[in-house]
Amino acid sequence: MMLPNTPKAGRLHIGIAGRVNVGKSSFLNMLAGQDVAITSAIPGTTTDVVEKTMELLPLGPVTLIDTAGLDDSSDLGAQRIEMSKKALRRADILTIVVTPDAWSGHEDDLVNEARAAKVPVLVVINKTDLKEPSPDFLSLIDVKRLAWVSGSSTASGEGLRQAFKDAVRGLLPTLYTAPPSLLGDLLPAGGLAVLVVPIDLGAPAGRLIVPQVQALRDLLDNDAGALVVKDREYAATLARLKTPPDLVVCDSQVVARVVADTPRDVPLTTFSILFARFKGELDGLARGAGVLNHLRPGDRILIAEGCSHHPLEDDIGRVKIPRWLRQFAGCELTIDNCAGHDFPLNIADYRLVIHCGGCVMTRQEMVSRMGEAAAARVQMTNYGLAISVLQGVLERALSPFPNAMEAYRGVL
Ligand code: SF4
């Protein structure tokens, strides 16, 4: 499989939302410079979520997510609205398209949800070729402390496109002020990390997977070196080093073996734990991992994956983790799976969510899922943390992260 030039998770995701017939799809087509979505004067023309990946210079690679109208009252309207809301969870920036002088509770709901998820909002006042927005309307948007641009996505698109790009550039600092490091901050400049990468049936042919590539790049960006080795050769390779490495990072599925082969004073963690910190909030996920030590008969657990794939015979999410969970808990559990964008809305029914590393998800999407779980008072953890608990080595794998260790132990 060819990797796209820019991983999906590395693109700026821009959600486009609003009521029916405000010109969302025209706006998407104008930005894309081509007819990506069908447009018409008939309300509710967009029934499915439409995604368009493109270079939007000078912003760089973006994914535009066009959604169905949030006041769609047709027979399938409720389902379309639900799909649209799910899609909007992936947005780093939310664009609310409105027509001049038309603001309702639907727009307020969008703003409130975006603010709760810490997603910046940009209002696009469209169709100004038909009517200019009144001063009162613009004041209303200003009072709500929302950035806005206005224009027409049909008659004079170029002006609106440029204003939109300038406004998005103005919002970027609010998104990327403090990007967490993947692992470069865990070792000194000139340091050495050993990455233990199993090449088994689940590994793609001829390449490393995205998390491993990202780890290598982050080490290079931080002037550190990397030594990549399979689990079988790890102990022998370690023995050949004159000085121990500054950090060992391994795949969660071989963590027990790597822990056994690593001197106690060498910091060690897993790719999943690194991505827990990078994608979401490690302390919260570590706290969720603590739930595994207190499972009760009948507890319901959701195993969630960020992308869909054909399950392997010994699939990690559908076979291995459920088997280890039942062995570890020593009692009957109800275990459900979900994949891709189908994160369920009935999250409150679960005692715990165990999420994959989410390598193809945006950080915003992972944070949003954690927020939904937290709002429902459901703990969440991830595969790597869970596997390390189930194999009795989580405290060792959390050793570089003392706060997360405390959270796991229930101190925080
Ligand atoms: S299941 Fe999760 S970790 Fe695995 S490839 Fe998909 S998004 Fe990445």
Short mmCIF file of C-alpha atoms and ligand atoms in Angstrom, two decimals:
data_model
loop_
_atom_site.label_atom_id
_atom_site.label_comp_id
_atom_site.label_asym_id
_atom_site.label_seq_id
_atom_site.Cartn_x
_atom_site.Cartn_y
_atom_site.Cartn_z
CA MET A 1 0.00 0.00 0.00
CA MET A 2 1.35 3.44 -0.89
CA LEU A 3 1.51 5.90 1.94
CA PRO A 4 -0.01 9.24 1.11
CA ASN A 5 2.50 12.08 1.08
CA THR A 6 1.09 13.46 4.29
CA PRO A 7 -0.39 11.11 6.90
CA LYS A 8 -4.06 11.81 7.44
CA ALA A 9 -3.42 12.63 11.09
CA GLY A 10 -0.86 15.27 10.07
CA ARG A 11 -3.34 17.30 8.00
CA LEU A 12 -5.27 20.25 9.29
CA HIS A 13 -8.89 19.07 9.43
CA ILE A 14 -11.42 21.83 8.70
CA GLY A 15 -15.06 21.00 9.43
CA ILE A 16 -17.79 22.76 7.47
CA ALA A 17 -21.15 22.85 9.24
CA GLY A 18 -24.37 24.82 9.23
CA ARG A 19 -28.04 24.60 8.45
CA VAL A 20 -29.42 23.31 5.14
CA ASN A 21 -29.10 25.52 2.09
CA VAL A 22 -26.59 28.01 3.49
CA GLY A 23 -24.08 27.06 0.79
CA LYS A 24 -21.75 24.69 2.64
CA SER A 25 -21.08 22.53 -0.39
CA SER A 26 -20.60 25.57 -2.63
CA PHE A 27 -18.10 26.81 -0.07
CA LEU A 28 -16.28 23.45 -0.16
CA ASN A 29 -16.21 23.47 -3.96
CA MET A 30 -14.93 27.04 -3.99
CA LEU A 31 -12.09 26.18 -1.61
CA ALA A 32 -11.24 23.03 -3.55
CA GLY A 33 -11.44 24.83 -6.87
CA GLN A 34 -13.52 21.98 -8.28
CA ASP A 35 -16.93 20.36 -7.91
CA VAL A 36 -16.26 17.99 -5.02
CA ALA A 37 -19.80 18.07 -3.66
CA ILE A 38 -23.12 18.26 -5.49
CA THR A 39 -24.84 21.61 -5.02
CA SER A 40 -28.36 22.77 -5.76
CA ALA A 41 -30.94 25.21 -4.50
CA ILE A 42 -32.90 22.28 -3.07
CA PRO A 43 -32.45 22.18 0.73
CA GLY A 44 -30.64 19.09 2.03
CA THR A 45 -28.75 18.20 -1.14
CA THR A 46 -25.74 17.01 0.88
CA THR A 47 -26.82 13.79 2.54
CA ASP A 48 -23.46 12.15 3.30
CA VAL A 49 -20.29 13.54 4.76
CA VAL A 50 -17.89 14.57 1.99
CA GLU A 51 -14.14 14.73 2.63
CA LYS A 52 -11.64 16.39 0.36
CA THR A 53 -7.89 16.30 0.98
CA MET A 54 -5.88 19.00 -0.76
CA GLU A 55 -3.04 21.49 -0.50
CA LEU A 56 -4.57 24.81 0.54
CA LEU A 57 -1.55 27.07 0.12
CA PRO A 58 -0.07 28.62 2.14
CA LEU A 59 -1.80 26.62 4.90
CA GLY A 60 -0.46 23.31 3.58
CA PRO A 61 -2.20 19.92 3.48
CA VAL A 62 -5.78 20.04 4.74
CA THR A 63 -8.82 17.79 4.88
CA LEU A 64 -12.09 19.62 4.30
CA ILE A 65 -15.10 17.87 5.88
CA ASP A 66 -18.46 18.93 4.46
CA THR A 67 -21.50 17.82 6.44
CA ALA A 68 -25.25 17.57 6.01
CA GLY A 69 -27.45 20.39 7.31
CA LEU A 70 -27.85 20.28 11.07
CA ASP A 71 -31.53 21.19 10.83
CA ASP A 72 -32.28 18.50 8.24
CA SER A 73 -35.91 17.50 8.94
CA SER A 74 -36.22 14.86 6.20
CA ASP A 75 -36.98 11.19 6.93
CA LEU A 76 -33.29 10.35 7.28
CA GLY A 77 -32.41 13.71 8.79
CA ALA A 78 -31.68 12.43 12.30
CA GLN A 79 -29.25 9.82 10.98
CA ARG A 80 -27.54 12.38 8.75
CA ILE A 81 -27.18 14.79 11.65
CA GLU A 82 -25.66 12.05 13.79
CA MET A 83 -23.17 11.15 11.03
CA SER A 84 -22.32 14.82 10.59
CA LYS A 85 -21.71 15.31 14.31
CA LYS A 86 -19.44 12.27 14.36
CA ALA A 87 -17.49 13.64 11.39
CA LEU A 88 -17.13 17.05 13.03
CA ARG A 89 -15.32 15.46 15.97
CA ARG A 90 -12.33 15.14 13.64
CA ALA A 91 -12.19 18.86 12.95
CA ASP A 92 -9.25 20.93 14.22
CA ILE A 93 -11.14 24.07 13.17
CA LEU A 94 -14.91 24.37 12.81
CA THR A 95 -16.29 26.56 10.04
CA ILE A 96 -19.92 27.51 10.56
CA VAL A 97 -21.47 28.69 7.31
CA VAL A 98 -24.43 31.05 7.67
CA THR A 99 -26.33 33.38 5.40
CA PRO A 100 -26.57 37.10 6.24
CA ASP A 101 -28.76 37.96 9.24
CA ALA A 102 -29.62 34.30 9.90
CA TRP A 103 -28.42 32.99 13.28
CA SER A 104 -30.32 30.46 15.37
CA GLY A 105 -30.00 28.01 18.21
CA HIS A 106 -28.40 25.52 15.80
CA GLU A 107 -25.39 27.80 15.38
CA ASP A 108 -25.23 28.40 19.14
CA ASP A 109 -25.23 24.63 19.74
CA LEU A 110 -22.35 24.22 17.29
CA VAL A 111 -20.36 26.98 18.97
CA ASN A 112 -20.98 25.54 22.45
CA GLU A 113 -19.94 22.03 21.40
CA ALA A 114 -16.83 23.33 19.65
CA ARG A 115 -15.82 25.40 22.66
CA ALA A 116 -16.34 22.43 24.98
CA ALA A 117 -13.96 20.45 22.74
CA LYS A 118 -11.56 23.46 22.58
CA VAL A 119 -11.97 23.68 18.80
CA PRO A 120 -11.64 27.22 17.36
CA VAL A 121 -14.63 28.44 15.37
CA LEU A 122 -14.70 30.56 12.23
CA VAL A 123 -18.01 31.90 10.94
CA VAL A 124 -18.36 32.24 7.17
CA ILE A 125 -21.15 34.62 6.20
CA ASN A 126 -21.99 33.33 2.74
CA LYS A 127 -24.21 34.54 -0.09
CA THR A 128 -23.41 38.22 0.42
CA ASP A 129 -24.04 38.70 -3.31
CA LEU A 130 -27.72 38.26 -2.46
CA LYS A 131 -27.74 40.29 0.75
CA GLU A 132 -25.15 42.13 2.81
CA PRO A 133 -25.08 41.32 6.56
CA SER A 134 -26.57 44.07 8.70
CA PRO A 135 -24.48 45.90 11.34
CA ASP A 136 -26.66 44.33 14.05
CA PHE A 137 -25.90 40.86 12.76
CA LEU A 138 -22.15 41.51 12.71
CA SER A 139 -22.36 42.92 16.24
CA LEU A 140 -24.12 39.76 17.38
CA ILE A 141 -21.23 37.63 16.08
CA ASP A 142 -18.69 39.96 17.64
CA VAL A 143 -20.48 39.77 21.00
CA LYS A 144 -20.15 35.99 20.80
CA ARG A 145 -16.37 36.55 20.36
CA LEU A 146 -16.29 34.64 17.08
CA ALA A 147 -13.93 35.24 14.16
CA TRP A 148 -15.82 35.76 10.91
CA VAL A 149 -15.33 36.38 7.21
CA SER A 150 -17.94 37.22 4.61
CA GLY A 151 -18.39 36.92 0.88
CA SER A 152 -19.93 34.72 -1.73
CA SER A 153 -18.71 31.24 -2.53
CA THR A 154 -20.39 31.36 -5.92
CA ALA A 155 -20.18 34.77 -7.54
CA SER A 156 -16.88 36.14 -6.18
CA GLY A 157 -15.20 33.14 -4.65
CA GLU A 158 -11.62 34.32 -4.81
CA GLY A 159 -12.15 37.10 -2.26
CA LEU A 160 -13.83 34.76 0.21
CA ARG A 161 -11.19 32.05 -0.32
CA GLN A 162 -8.36 34.46 0.52
CA ALA A 163 -10.21 35.91 3.52
CA PHE A 164 -10.90 32.39 4.77
CA LYS A 165 -7.26 31.32 4.47
CA ASP A 166 -6.07 34.45 6.27
CA ALA A 167 -8.59 33.84 9.07
CA VAL A 168 -7.56 30.20 9.44
CA ARG A 169 -3.90 31.26 9.65
CA GLY A 170 -4.91 33.59 12.45
CA LEU A 171 -6.46 30.68 14.34
CA LEU A 172 -3.50 28.30 13.95
CA PRO A 173 -1.55 29.57 16.98
CA THR A 174 -4.50 28.63 19.21
CA LEU A 175 -4.18 25.07 17.89
CA TYR A 176 -0.47 24.52 17.99
CA THR A 177 0.89 26.63 20.85
CA ALA A 178 2.24 23.72 22.83
CA PRO A 179 2.49 20.61 20.69
CA PRO A 180 3.59 17.72 22.87
CA SER A 181 6.76 15.95 21.90
CA LEU A 182 6.53 12.30 20.90
CA LEU A 183 9.75 11.15 22.59
CA GLY A 184 12.55 13.60 21.76
CA ASP A 185 12.24 15.28 25.16
CA LEU A 186 12.91 12.00 26.97
CA LEU A 187 16.58 11.82 26.08
CA PRO A 188 19.43 14.31 25.73
CA ALA A 189 20.71 15.71 22.45
CA GLY A 190 23.17 13.17 21.12
CA GLY A 191 21.40 10.43 23.10
CA LEU A 192 20.46 7.02 21.78
CA ALA A 193 17.05 5.33 21.74
CA VAL A 194 16.55 1.67 20.89
CA LEU A 195 13.27 0.98 19.11
CA VAL A 196 12.14 -2.65 19.37
CA VAL A 197 9.90 -3.43 16.42
CA PRO A 198 8.45 -6.90 15.92
CA ILE A 199 8.12 -7.93 12.29
CA ASP A 200 5.30 -10.46 12.50
CA LEU A 201 2.26 -11.40 10.43
CA GLY A 202 0.54 -8.18 11.42
CA ALA A 203 3.39 -6.01 10.11
CA PRO A 204 2.86 -4.50 6.65
CA ALA A 205 5.21 -5.77 3.94
CA GLY A 206 8.21 -3.66 3.05
CA ARG A 207 7.76 -0.74 5.41
CA LEU A 208 7.50 0.40 9.01
CA ILE A 209 4.16 1.57 10.37
CA VAL A 210 3.35 5.24 10.91
CA PRO A 211 4.08 5.39 14.70
CA GLN A 212 7.53 3.89 14.19
CA VAL A 213 8.34 6.32 11.37
CA GLN A 214 7.12 9.25 13.46
CA ALA A 215 9.31 8.15 16.37
CA LEU A 216 12.37 8.00 14.12
CA ARG A 217 11.66 11.45 12.74
CA ASP A 218 11.11 12.92 16.21
CA LEU A 219 14.45 11.53 17.39
CA LEU A 220 16.21 13.08 14.40
CA ASP A 221 14.44 16.39 15.00
CA ASN A 222 15.81 16.33 18.55
CA ASP A 223 19.40 15.52 17.53
CA ALA A 224 19.20 12.02 18.99
CA GLY A 225 20.14 8.70 17.42
CA ALA A 226 18.05 5.59 16.92
CA LEU A 227 18.80 1.91 16.75
CA VAL A 228 15.97 -0.20 15.36
CA VAL A 229 15.90 -3.90 16.09
CA LYS A 230 13.41 -6.79 16.14
CA ASP A 231 12.48 -8.29 19.50
CA ARG A 232 14.36 -11.51 18.78
CA GLU A 233 17.66 -9.72 18.22
CA TYR A 234 17.13 -7.14 20.98
CA ALA A 235 19.04 -8.80 23.85
CA ALA A 236 22.07 -9.59 21.67
CA THR A 237 22.11 -6.07 20.23
CA LEU A 238 21.88 -4.52 23.68
CA ALA A 239 24.81 -6.63 24.84
CA ARG A 240 26.99 -5.19 22.04
CA LEU A 241 26.50 -1.57 23.16
CA LYS A 242 29.40 -0.07 25.15
CA THR A 243 27.01 2.17 27.11
CA PRO A 244 23.35 1.51 27.76
CA PRO A 245 20.80 3.41 25.66
CA ASP A 246 19.04 6.48 27.08
CA LEU A 247 15.64 5.03 26.29
CA VAL A 248 14.10 1.80 25.03
CA VAL A 249 10.76 1.92 23.21
CA CYS A 250 9.02 -1.30 22.24
CA ASP A 251 5.80 -2.51 20.72
CA SER A 252 3.27 -3.31 23.45
CA GLN A 253 2.88 -6.89 22.29
CA VAL A 254 6.49 -7.70 23.21
CA VAL A 255 6.74 -5.51 26.31
CA ALA A 256 7.01 -8.38 28.80
CA ARG A 257 9.94 -9.90 26.93
CA VAL A 258 11.69 -6.56 26.43
CA VAL A 259 11.26 -5.67 30.11
CA ALA A 260 12.89 -8.98 31.01
CA ASP A 261 15.85 -8.24 28.73
CA THR A 262 16.41 -4.62 29.83
CA PRO A 263 18.53 -3.53 32.82
CA ARG A 264 16.36 -2.01 35.54
CA ASP A 265 18.06 1.40 35.36
CA VAL A 266 17.38 1.92 31.63
CA PRO A 267 14.17 3.96 31.01
CA LEU A 268 11.71 1.91 29.02
CA THR A 269 8.29 2.54 27.55
CA THR A 270 6.07 1.51 24.65
CA PHE A 271 4.96 3.17 21.42
CA SER A 272 1.39 3.11 22.68
CA ILE A 273 2.32 4.97 25.84
CA LEU A 274 4.20 7.56 23.79
CA PHE A 275 1.15 8.06 21.60
CA ALA A 276 -1.10 8.24 24.64
CA ARG A 277 0.89 11.28 25.65
CA PHE A 278 1.11 12.65 22.11
CA LYS A 279 -2.52 12.14 21.09
CA GLY A 280 -4.39 12.71 24.27
CA GLU A 281 -3.67 12.92 27.92
CA LEU A 282 -1.42 10.25 29.33
CA ASP A 283 -2.34 10.84 32.96
CA GLY A 284 -6.03 10.31 32.22
CA LEU A 285 -5.36 7.16 30.20
CA ALA A 286 -3.09 5.84 32.96
CA ARG A 287 -5.89 6.49 35.47
CA GLY A 288 -8.21 4.51 33.20
CA ALA A 289 -5.71 1.64 33.12
CA GLY A 290 -6.09 1.43 36.89
CA VAL A 291 -9.72 0.32 36.40
CA LEU A 292 -8.40 -2.99 35.05
CA ASN A 293 -7.27 -3.90 38.55
CA HIS A 294 -10.84 -3.56 39.84
CA LEU A 295 -13.01 -5.28 37.22
CA ARG A 296 -16.20 -6.92 38.41
CA PRO A 297 -18.35 -9.70 36.88
CA GLY A 298 -20.62 -8.32 34.16
CA ASP A 299 -18.60 -5.16 33.56
CA ARG A 300 -19.01 -3.88 30.01
CA ILE A 301 -15.87 -2.84 28.15
CA LEU A 302 -15.61 -1.11 24.78
CA ILE A 303 -12.56 -1.80 22.61
CA ALA A 304 -12.33 1.05 20.08
CA GLU A 305 -10.09 1.30 17.02
CA GLY A 306 -9.46 4.43 14.98
CA CYS A 307 -9.58 2.73 11.60
CA SER A 308 -11.33 -0.24 10.04
CA HIS A 309 -9.34 -3.25 8.91
CA HIS A 310 -10.07 -6.86 8.10
CA PRO A 311 -9.57 -8.71 11.41
CA LEU A 312 -6.59 -11.08 11.49
CA GLU A 313 -6.94 -14.57 12.92
CA ASP A 314 -5.33 -13.51 16.20
CA ASP A 315 -6.52 -9.90 15.99
CA ILE A 316 -5.28 -7.72 18.82
CA GLY A 317 -8.54 -5.84 19.43
CA ARG A 318 -11.01 -8.66 18.75
CA VAL A 319 -9.17 -11.72 20.00
CA LYS A 320 -6.04 -11.14 22.07
CA ILE A 321 -7.07 -8.29 24.36
CA PRO A 322 -10.52 -9.80 25.10
CA ARG A 323 -8.86 -13.13 25.93
CA TRP A 324 -6.25 -11.49 28.19
CA LEU A 325 -8.93 -9.35 29.84
CA ARG A 326 -11.06 -12.34 30.79
CA GLN A 327 -8.03 -14.25 32.07
CA PHE A 328 -6.83 -11.25 34.08
CA ALA A 329 -10.24 -10.41 35.56
CA GLY A 330 -11.08 -14.05 36.27
CA CYS A 331 -14.75 -13.34 35.62
CA GLU A 332 -17.22 -12.91 32.77
CA LEU A 333 -17.12 -9.55 31.01
CA THR A 334 -19.16 -8.06 28.17
CA ILE A 335 -16.75 -6.81 25.53
CA ASP A 336 -17.84 -4.79 22.48
CA ASN A 337 -15.74 -3.54 19.55
CA CYS A 338 -16.05 -0.48 17.36
CA ALA A 339 -13.85 0.75 14.52
CA GLY A 340 -13.28 3.82 12.38
CA HIS A 341 -15.49 6.80 12.93
CA ASP A 342 -18.22 4.72 14.62
CA PHE A 343 -17.48 5.74 18.20
CA PRO A 344 -20.80 4.93 19.89
CA LEU A 345 -23.01 7.54 21.48
CA ASN A 346 -24.06 5.26 24.38
CA ILE A 347 -20.65 5.52 25.98
CA ALA A 348 -22.15 5.79 29.47
CA ASP A 349 -23.09 2.10 29.28
CA TYR A 350 -19.43 1.08 29.62
CA ARG A 351 -17.17 0.71 32.66
CA LEU A 352 -14.04 1.25 30.58
CA VAL A 353 -13.02 2.16 27.02
CA ILE A 354 -9.78 0.65 25.73
CA HIS A 355 -8.69 2.60 22.65
CA CYS A 356 -6.04 1.77 20.05
CA GLY A 357 -3.11 4.13 19.54
CA GLY A 358 -5.16 6.09 17.02
CA CYS A 359 -2.22 6.55 14.63
CA VAL A 360 -4.47 7.72 11.78
CA MET A 361 -6.61 9.95 13.98
CA THR A 362 -6.00 13.62 14.62
CA ARG A 363 -5.03 14.65 18.14
CA GLN A 364 -8.27 16.63 18.23
CA GLU A 365 -10.33 13.53 17.49
CA MET A 366 -8.68 11.57 20.28
CA VAL A 367 -9.06 14.44 22.74
CA SER A 368 -12.70 14.70 21.68
CA ARG A 369 -13.30 10.99 22.38
CA MET A 370 -11.65 11.32 25.77
CA GLY A 371 -13.87 14.31 26.46
CA GLU A 372 -17.00 12.32 25.60
CA ALA A 373 -15.93 9.51 27.90
CA ALA A 374 -15.10 11.94 30.70
CA ALA A 375 -18.47 13.67 30.31
CA ALA A 376 -20.13 10.27 30.71
CA ARG A 377 -17.89 9.51 33.73
CA VAL A 378 -16.36 6.56 31.89
CA GLN A 379 -12.63 5.91 32.20
CA MET A 380 -10.58 5.43 29.06
CA THR A 381 -7.21 3.81 28.51
CA ASN A 382 -5.35 2.56 25.46
CA TYR A 383 -4.07 -0.74 24.10
CA GLY A 384 -0.49 -0.24 25.22
CA LEU A 385 -1.35 0.70 28.77
CA ALA A 386 -3.92 -2.07 29.02
CA ILE A 387 -1.60 -4.75 27.64
CA SER A 388 1.15 -3.68 30.02
CA VAL A 389 -1.27 -3.96 32.96
CA LEU A 390 -2.46 -7.37 31.79
CA GLN A 391 1.16 -8.53 31.52
CA GLY A 392 2.14 -7.08 34.90
CA VAL A 393 4.70 -4.54 33.62
CA LEU A 394 2.85 -1.21 33.43
CA GLU A 395 4.73 0.42 36.29
CA ARG A 396 8.01 -0.39 34.51
CA ALA A 397 6.71 1.01 31.20
CA LEU A 398 5.50 4.19 32.93
CA SER A 399 8.84 4.78 34.65
CA PRO A 400 9.70 7.83 32.42
CA PHE A 401 6.35 9.43 33.36
CA PRO A 402 6.00 9.86 37.16
CA ASN A 403 2.70 11.78 37.01
CA ALA A 404 1.11 9.06 34.93
CA MET A 405 2.40 6.48 37.39
CA GLU A 406 0.68 8.32 40.24
CA ALA A 407 -2.54 8.54 38.21
CA TYR A 408 -2.41 4.80 37.56
CA ARG A 409 -1.97 4.12 41.22
CA GLY A 410 -4.98 6.29 41.93
CA VAL A 411 -3.04 9.07 43.68
CA LEU A 412 -4.05 11.85 41.27
S1 SF4 B 1 -6.32 0.35 14.71
FE1 SF4 B 1 -5.63 2.30 15.64
S2 SF4 B 1 -3.42 2.06 16.01
FE2 SF4 B 1 -4.05 0.44 14.57
S3 SF4 B 1 -3.67 1.27 12.55
FE3 SF4 B 1 -5.83 1.77 13.04
S4 SF4 B 1 -5.77 3.81 14.02
FE4 SF4 B 1 -3.65 3.02 13.98
#
